Amino acid sequence: MIIDIIQILALGISLGGVYALMGSGLSLVFGVMRIVNLAHPAMIMGGAYVAYWAFRLAGADPIAMLPVAVLILAATGLVLYKLVFEREAQSARYSEMTVLLTFALAMVVEGLLGAMFTNTQRITSPEYATDAYFVGDVFVPKGQLFAAVTSVAIISALALFLKYSRFGNAIRATTQNREAAQLLGVNVNHVCLVSFAIGVGLAGAAGALVSFVFSFFPSKHWEWIVILMSLVVLGGMGSVLGTVLAAFILATASVFVGFYFGATWSTLTFFVALFVVLLVRPQGIFGEKPELA
């Protein structure tokens, strides 16, 4: 019994690290710009294909390809923001509009990936992806562990950047009060542009790690939408810290459900969590309760 619990915790924590990076970019983008980016999982797919084809064609390690995936996706984010999101940024119904915009964008990205790479399931397979560390009767897959450690390192770097850099302070100020930040001289439009690029770049980083942790294909992103939305809703929309904490909680819970009730039920954990949080505490763990008018 104790061994089972330790095993669940080991797998849940390692998987949670991957989910944390997958959700952090989505949470950052919502916090700064109030963009509900339903295309974020599709962007993760893009990063996964960058790592996959680099490995397939040149034998490049997917973790080593992570910076390349970040740069490609960040550049894509810059272009998308200028073409799609910047125009209506001052609209009072901006968040509602972005749901439709990003839903359409997700379908476009899925179609492009399907046309270029077909809908065949793929997975990057470096040697460590199928190996594991054993401590007595407890095992930890090397792929998940390496991905989790890399994710934590990236999220820690992001946290330090947001807390101690001048531009990070501008991002936090814009997140807390957009109008006040603008009055204090913050170039809010520039902050939004760079923040969106960072968010999409984080999707590219997550994709490089996802490529050897999960099998993937273009339409896989629809399953990930529910997982990521449950993370950001539980953590509090716009709270990167809350999203990270929620990732570890829900990943461990899903491993527990899969361990005792079967793998087919583990994904249901995220659906149930999303439903319960919206019903009981819609602002999430770190979100602020909206004031009634």
Coordinates of C-alpha atoms in Angstrom, one line a residue:
M1 CA 0.0 0.0 0.0
I2 CA 2.8 2.5 0.9
I3 CA 4.7 1.5 -2.1
D4 CA 1.7 2.1 -4.3
I5 CA 1.2 5.6 -2.9
I6 CA 4.9 6.4 -3.4
Q7 CA 4.7 5.1 -7.0
I8 CA 1.6 7.3 -7.7
L9 CA 3.3 10.4 -6.2
A10 CA 6.4 9.7 -8.3
L11 CA 4.5 9.4 -11.5
G12 CA 2.1 12.2 -10.7
I13 CA 4.9 14.7 -9.8
S14 CA 6.9 13.9 -12.9
L15 CA 3.8 14.2 -15.1
G16 CA 2.7 17.3 -13.3
G17 CA 5.9 19.1 -14.3
V18 CA 5.1 18.6 -18.0
Y19 CA 1.5 19.8 -17.6
A20 CA 2.7 22.8 -15.6
L21 CA 4.7 24.0 -18.6
M22 CA 1.9 23.2 -21.0
G23 CA -0.5 25.4 -19.0
S24 CA 1.9 28.3 -17.9
G25 CA 1.9 30.0 -21.3
L26 CA -1.8 29.8 -21.6
S27 CA -2.2 31.3 -18.1
L28 CA 0.3 34.1 -18.8
V29 CA -1.5 35.1 -22.0
F30 CA -4.8 35.3 -20.3
G31 CA -3.4 37.2 -17.3
V32 CA -1.8 39.9 -19.4
M33 CA -4.3 40.2 -22.4
R34 CA -7.4 38.4 -21.3
I35 CA -7.0 36.2 -24.4
V36 CA -8.7 32.8 -23.9
N37 CA -6.3 31.0 -26.2
L38 CA -8.0 27.8 -27.3
A39 CA -5.3 27.4 -30.0
H40 CA -2.6 27.0 -27.3
P41 CA -2.6 23.2 -27.4
A42 CA -2.4 23.4 -31.2
M43 CA 0.7 25.5 -30.8
I44 CA 2.1 22.8 -28.5
M45 CA 1.5 20.4 -31.4
G46 CA 3.6 22.7 -33.6
G47 CA 6.5 22.5 -31.1
A48 CA 6.1 18.7 -30.9
Y49 CA 6.5 18.4 -34.7
V50 CA 9.6 20.7 -34.7
A51 CA 11.3 18.3 -32.2
Y52 CA 10.0 15.2 -33.9
W53 CA 11.2 16.0 -37.4
A54 CA 14.6 17.3 -36.1
F55 CA 15.0 13.9 -34.4
R56 CA 13.7 12.0 -37.4
L57 CA 15.9 13.7 -40.0
A58 CA 19.0 14.6 -38.0
G59 CA 18.8 12.5 -34.8
A60 CA 18.7 15.7 -32.7
D61 CA 17.7 15.3 -29.1
P62 CA 14.3 16.8 -28.5
I63 CA 15.4 18.6 -25.3
A64 CA 18.3 20.1 -27.3
M65 CA 15.8 21.2 -29.9
L66 CA 13.7 23.0 -27.2
P67 CA 15.3 26.5 -27.8
V68 CA 14.6 26.1 -31.6
A69 CA 11.0 25.2 -31.0
V70 CA 10.7 28.2 -28.6
L71 CA 12.1 30.6 -31.2
I72 CA 10.0 29.3 -34.1
L73 CA 6.8 29.4 -32.0
A74 CA 7.6 32.8 -30.4
A75 CA 8.1 34.3 -33.9
T76 CA 4.8 32.7 -34.9
G77 CA 3.2 34.3 -31.9
L78 CA 4.5 37.8 -32.9
V79 CA 3.0 37.5 -36.3
L80 CA -0.3 36.2 -35.1
Y81 CA -0.7 38.9 -32.5
K82 CA 0.0 41.7 -35.0
L83 CA -2.3 40.1 -37.6
V84 CA -5.1 38.7 -35.5
F85 CA -5.3 40.0 -31.9
E86 CA -3.9 43.5 -31.9
R87 CA -6.7 45.2 -33.9
E88 CA -9.5 44.6 -31.4
A89 CA -7.4 44.8 -28.2
Q90 CA -9.4 47.8 -26.9
S91 CA -12.8 46.2 -27.4
A92 CA -14.9 45.8 -24.3
R93 CA -15.8 42.3 -25.5
Y94 CA -12.2 41.3 -26.3
S95 CA -12.1 38.1 -24.2
E96 CA -15.3 36.8 -25.7
M97 CA -14.0 37.6 -29.2
T98 CA -10.8 35.8 -28.6
V99 CA -12.6 32.6 -27.8
L100 CA -14.0 32.5 -31.4
L101 CA -10.8 33.8 -32.9
T102 CA -8.6 31.2 -31.2
F103 CA -11.1 28.4 -31.9
A104 CA -10.9 29.2 -35.6
L105 CA -7.1 29.5 -35.3
A106 CA -6.9 26.0 -33.7
M107 CA -8.8 24.6 -36.6
V108 CA -6.5 26.3 -39.1
V109 CA -3.4 25.0 -37.4
E110 CA -4.8 21.5 -37.2
G111 CA -5.6 21.6 -40.9
L112 CA -2.1 22.8 -41.8
L113 CA -0.4 20.2 -39.6
G114 CA -2.7 17.5 -41.0
A115 CA -2.0 18.5 -44.6
M116 CA 1.8 18.6 -44.0
F117 CA 2.3 15.6 -41.7
T118 CA -1.0 13.5 -42.0
N119 CA -2.9 12.3 -39.0
T120 CA -0.6 9.4 -38.2
Q121 CA 0.3 9.1 -34.5
R122 CA 3.9 9.9 -33.9
I123 CA 6.3 10.0 -30.9
T124 CA 9.9 11.0 -30.6
S125 CA 12.0 8.1 -29.3
P126 CA 15.4 9.0 -27.8
E127 CA 16.9 6.2 -25.7
Y128 CA 15.8 7.7 -22.4
A129 CA 12.1 7.9 -23.5
T130 CA 11.7 4.1 -22.9
D131 CA 14.0 3.8 -19.9
A132 CA 13.3 4.3 -16.2
Y133 CA 15.1 4.8 -12.8
F134 CA 14.3 2.2 -10.1
V135 CA 14.5 2.8 -6.4
G136 CA 13.5 -0.5 -4.8
D137 CA 10.1 -1.3 -6.2
V138 CA 9.4 2.3 -7.3
F139 CA 10.2 3.4 -10.8
V140 CA 10.2 6.8 -12.5
P141 CA 10.3 6.9 -16.3
K142 CA 13.4 8.8 -17.5
G143 CA 11.4 10.7 -20.2
Q144 CA 8.9 12.1 -17.8
L145 CA 11.5 12.9 -15.2
F146 CA 13.8 14.7 -17.7
A147 CA 10.7 16.6 -19.1
A148 CA 9.6 17.5 -15.6
V149 CA 13.0 18.8 -14.5
T150 CA 13.3 20.8 -17.7
S151 CA 9.8 22.2 -17.2
V152 CA 10.5 23.3 -13.6
A153 CA 13.7 25.0 -14.8
I154 CA 11.9 26.9 -17.5
I155 CA 9.1 27.9 -15.2
S156 CA 11.6 29.0 -12.5
A157 CA 13.4 31.2 -15.1
L158 CA 10.0 32.7 -16.1
A159 CA 9.2 33.4 -12.4
L160 CA 12.6 35.1 -11.9
F161 CA 12.1 37.1 -15.1
L162 CA 8.6 38.3 -14.1
K163 CA 9.7 39.2 -10.5
Y164 CA 13.1 40.9 -11.0
S165 CA 13.4 42.2 -14.6
R166 CA 12.1 45.6 -15.6
F167 CA 10.0 44.2 -18.4
G168 CA 8.7 41.5 -16.0
N169 CA 7.5 44.3 -13.7
A170 CA 5.7 45.8 -16.6
I171 CA 4.1 42.5 -17.4
R172 CA 2.9 42.1 -13.8
A173 CA 1.7 45.7 -13.7
T174 CA -0.3 45.2 -16.9
T175 CA -1.8 41.9 -15.5
Q176 CA -2.9 43.6 -12.3
N177 CA -4.3 46.8 -13.7
R178 CA -4.0 47.6 -17.4
E179 CA -5.2 51.2 -17.2
A180 CA -3.0 52.1 -14.2
A181 CA 0.0 50.6 -15.9
Q182 CA -0.6 52.7 -19.0
L183 CA -0.9 55.9 -16.9
L184 CA 2.4 55.1 -15.3
G185 CA 4.1 55.0 -18.7
V186 CA 4.1 51.3 -19.5
N187 CA 3.8 50.6 -23.2
V188 CA 0.9 48.2 -22.8
N189 CA 0.6 47.3 -26.5
H190 CA 4.3 46.3 -26.6
V191 CA 3.9 44.4 -23.3
C192 CA 1.0 42.5 -24.8
L193 CA 2.9 41.7 -28.0
V194 CA 6.0 40.4 -26.2
S195 CA 3.9 38.5 -23.6
F196 CA 1.9 36.8 -26.3
A197 CA 5.2 35.7 -28.0
I198 CA 6.5 34.4 -24.7
G199 CA 3.3 32.5 -24.1
V200 CA 3.4 30.9 -27.5
G201 CA 7.1 30.3 -27.1
L202 CA 6.3 28.4 -23.9
A203 CA 3.9 26.3 -25.9
G204 CA 6.8 25.4 -28.3
A205 CA 9.0 24.4 -25.3
A206 CA 6.2 22.2 -24.0
G207 CA 5.7 20.7 -27.4
A208 CA 9.4 19.7 -27.6
L209 CA 9.0 17.8 -24.2
V210 CA 5.5 16.4 -25.1
S211 CA 7.0 14.9 -28.2
F212 CA 8.7 12.1 -26.3
V213 CA 6.3 11.8 -23.3
F214 CA 3.0 11.4 -25.3
S215 CA 2.2 10.2 -28.7
F216 CA 0.6 12.9 -30.8
F217 CA -1.2 13.8 -34.1
P218 CA -2.8 17.0 -35.3
S219 CA -6.2 16.6 -33.8
K220 CA -4.8 15.5 -30.4
H221 CA -4.9 19.2 -29.3
W222 CA -8.7 18.9 -28.7
E223 CA -8.1 16.5 -25.8
W224 CA -5.4 18.8 -24.4
I225 CA -7.8 21.8 -24.3
V226 CA -9.8 20.3 -21.5
I227 CA -6.7 19.3 -19.6
L228 CA -5.2 22.8 -19.9
M229 CA -8.4 24.6 -19.1
S230 CA -8.9 22.6 -16.0
L231 CA -5.4 23.6 -14.9
V232 CA -5.8 27.3 -15.4
V233 CA -9.4 27.3 -14.0
L234 CA -8.4 25.4 -10.9
G235 CA -5.2 27.6 -10.4
G236 CA -7.1 30.8 -11.1
M237 CA -7.3 32.3 -14.6
G238 CA -4.2 34.4 -15.2
S239 CA -2.2 33.0 -12.2
V240 CA 0.9 31.2 -13.5
L241 CA 1.7 30.0 -9.9
G242 CA -1.8 28.7 -9.5
T243 CA -1.6 26.8 -12.8
V244 CA 1.7 25.1 -11.8
L245 CA 0.2 24.0 -8.5
A246 CA -3.0 22.8 -10.2
A247 CA -0.9 20.8 -12.7
F248 CA 0.8 18.8 -9.9
I249 CA -2.5 18.3 -8.0
L250 CA -4.5 17.1 -11.0
A251 CA -1.7 15.1 -12.6
T252 CA -1.3 13.2 -9.3
A253 CA -5.1 12.7 -9.0
S254 CA -5.3 11.4 -12.6
V255 CA -2.4 8.9 -11.9
F256 CA -4.3 7.8 -8.8
V257 CA -7.5 7.3 -10.8
G258 CA -5.7 5.5 -13.6
F259 CA -3.8 3.3 -11.1
Y260 CA -6.9 2.0 -9.3
F261 CA -9.7 2.3 -11.9
G262 CA -7.9 2.0 -15.2
A263 CA -6.1 4.3 -17.6
T264 CA -9.3 5.1 -19.6
W265 CA -10.6 6.9 -16.5
S266 CA -7.6 9.1 -15.8
T267 CA -8.5 11.8 -18.4
L268 CA -12.0 12.0 -16.8
T269 CA -10.3 13.4 -13.7
F270 CA -9.7 16.7 -15.6
F271 CA -13.3 16.9 -16.8
V272 CA -14.7 16.4 -13.3
A273 CA -12.2 18.8 -11.8
L274 CA -13.2 21.5 -14.3
F275 CA -16.9 21.0 -13.6
V276 CA -16.5 21.0 -9.8
V277 CA -14.3 24.1 -9.7
L278 CA -16.6 26.1 -12.0
L279 CA -19.5 25.0 -9.8
V280 CA -17.9 25.5 -6.3
R281 CA -15.1 28.1 -6.7
P282 CA -15.1 29.5 -10.3
Q283 CA -12.2 31.9 -9.4
G284 CA -9.9 29.0 -8.7
I285 CA -7.2 28.7 -6.0
F286 CA -5.4 32.0 -6.5
G287 CA -8.1 33.9 -8.5
E288 CA -10.0 36.8 -7.0
K289 CA -13.7 36.5 -6.5
P290 CA -15.5 38.9 -8.9
E291 CA -17.3 41.7 -7.3
L292 CA -21.1 42.1 -7.9
A293 CA -22.1 45.3 -9.6

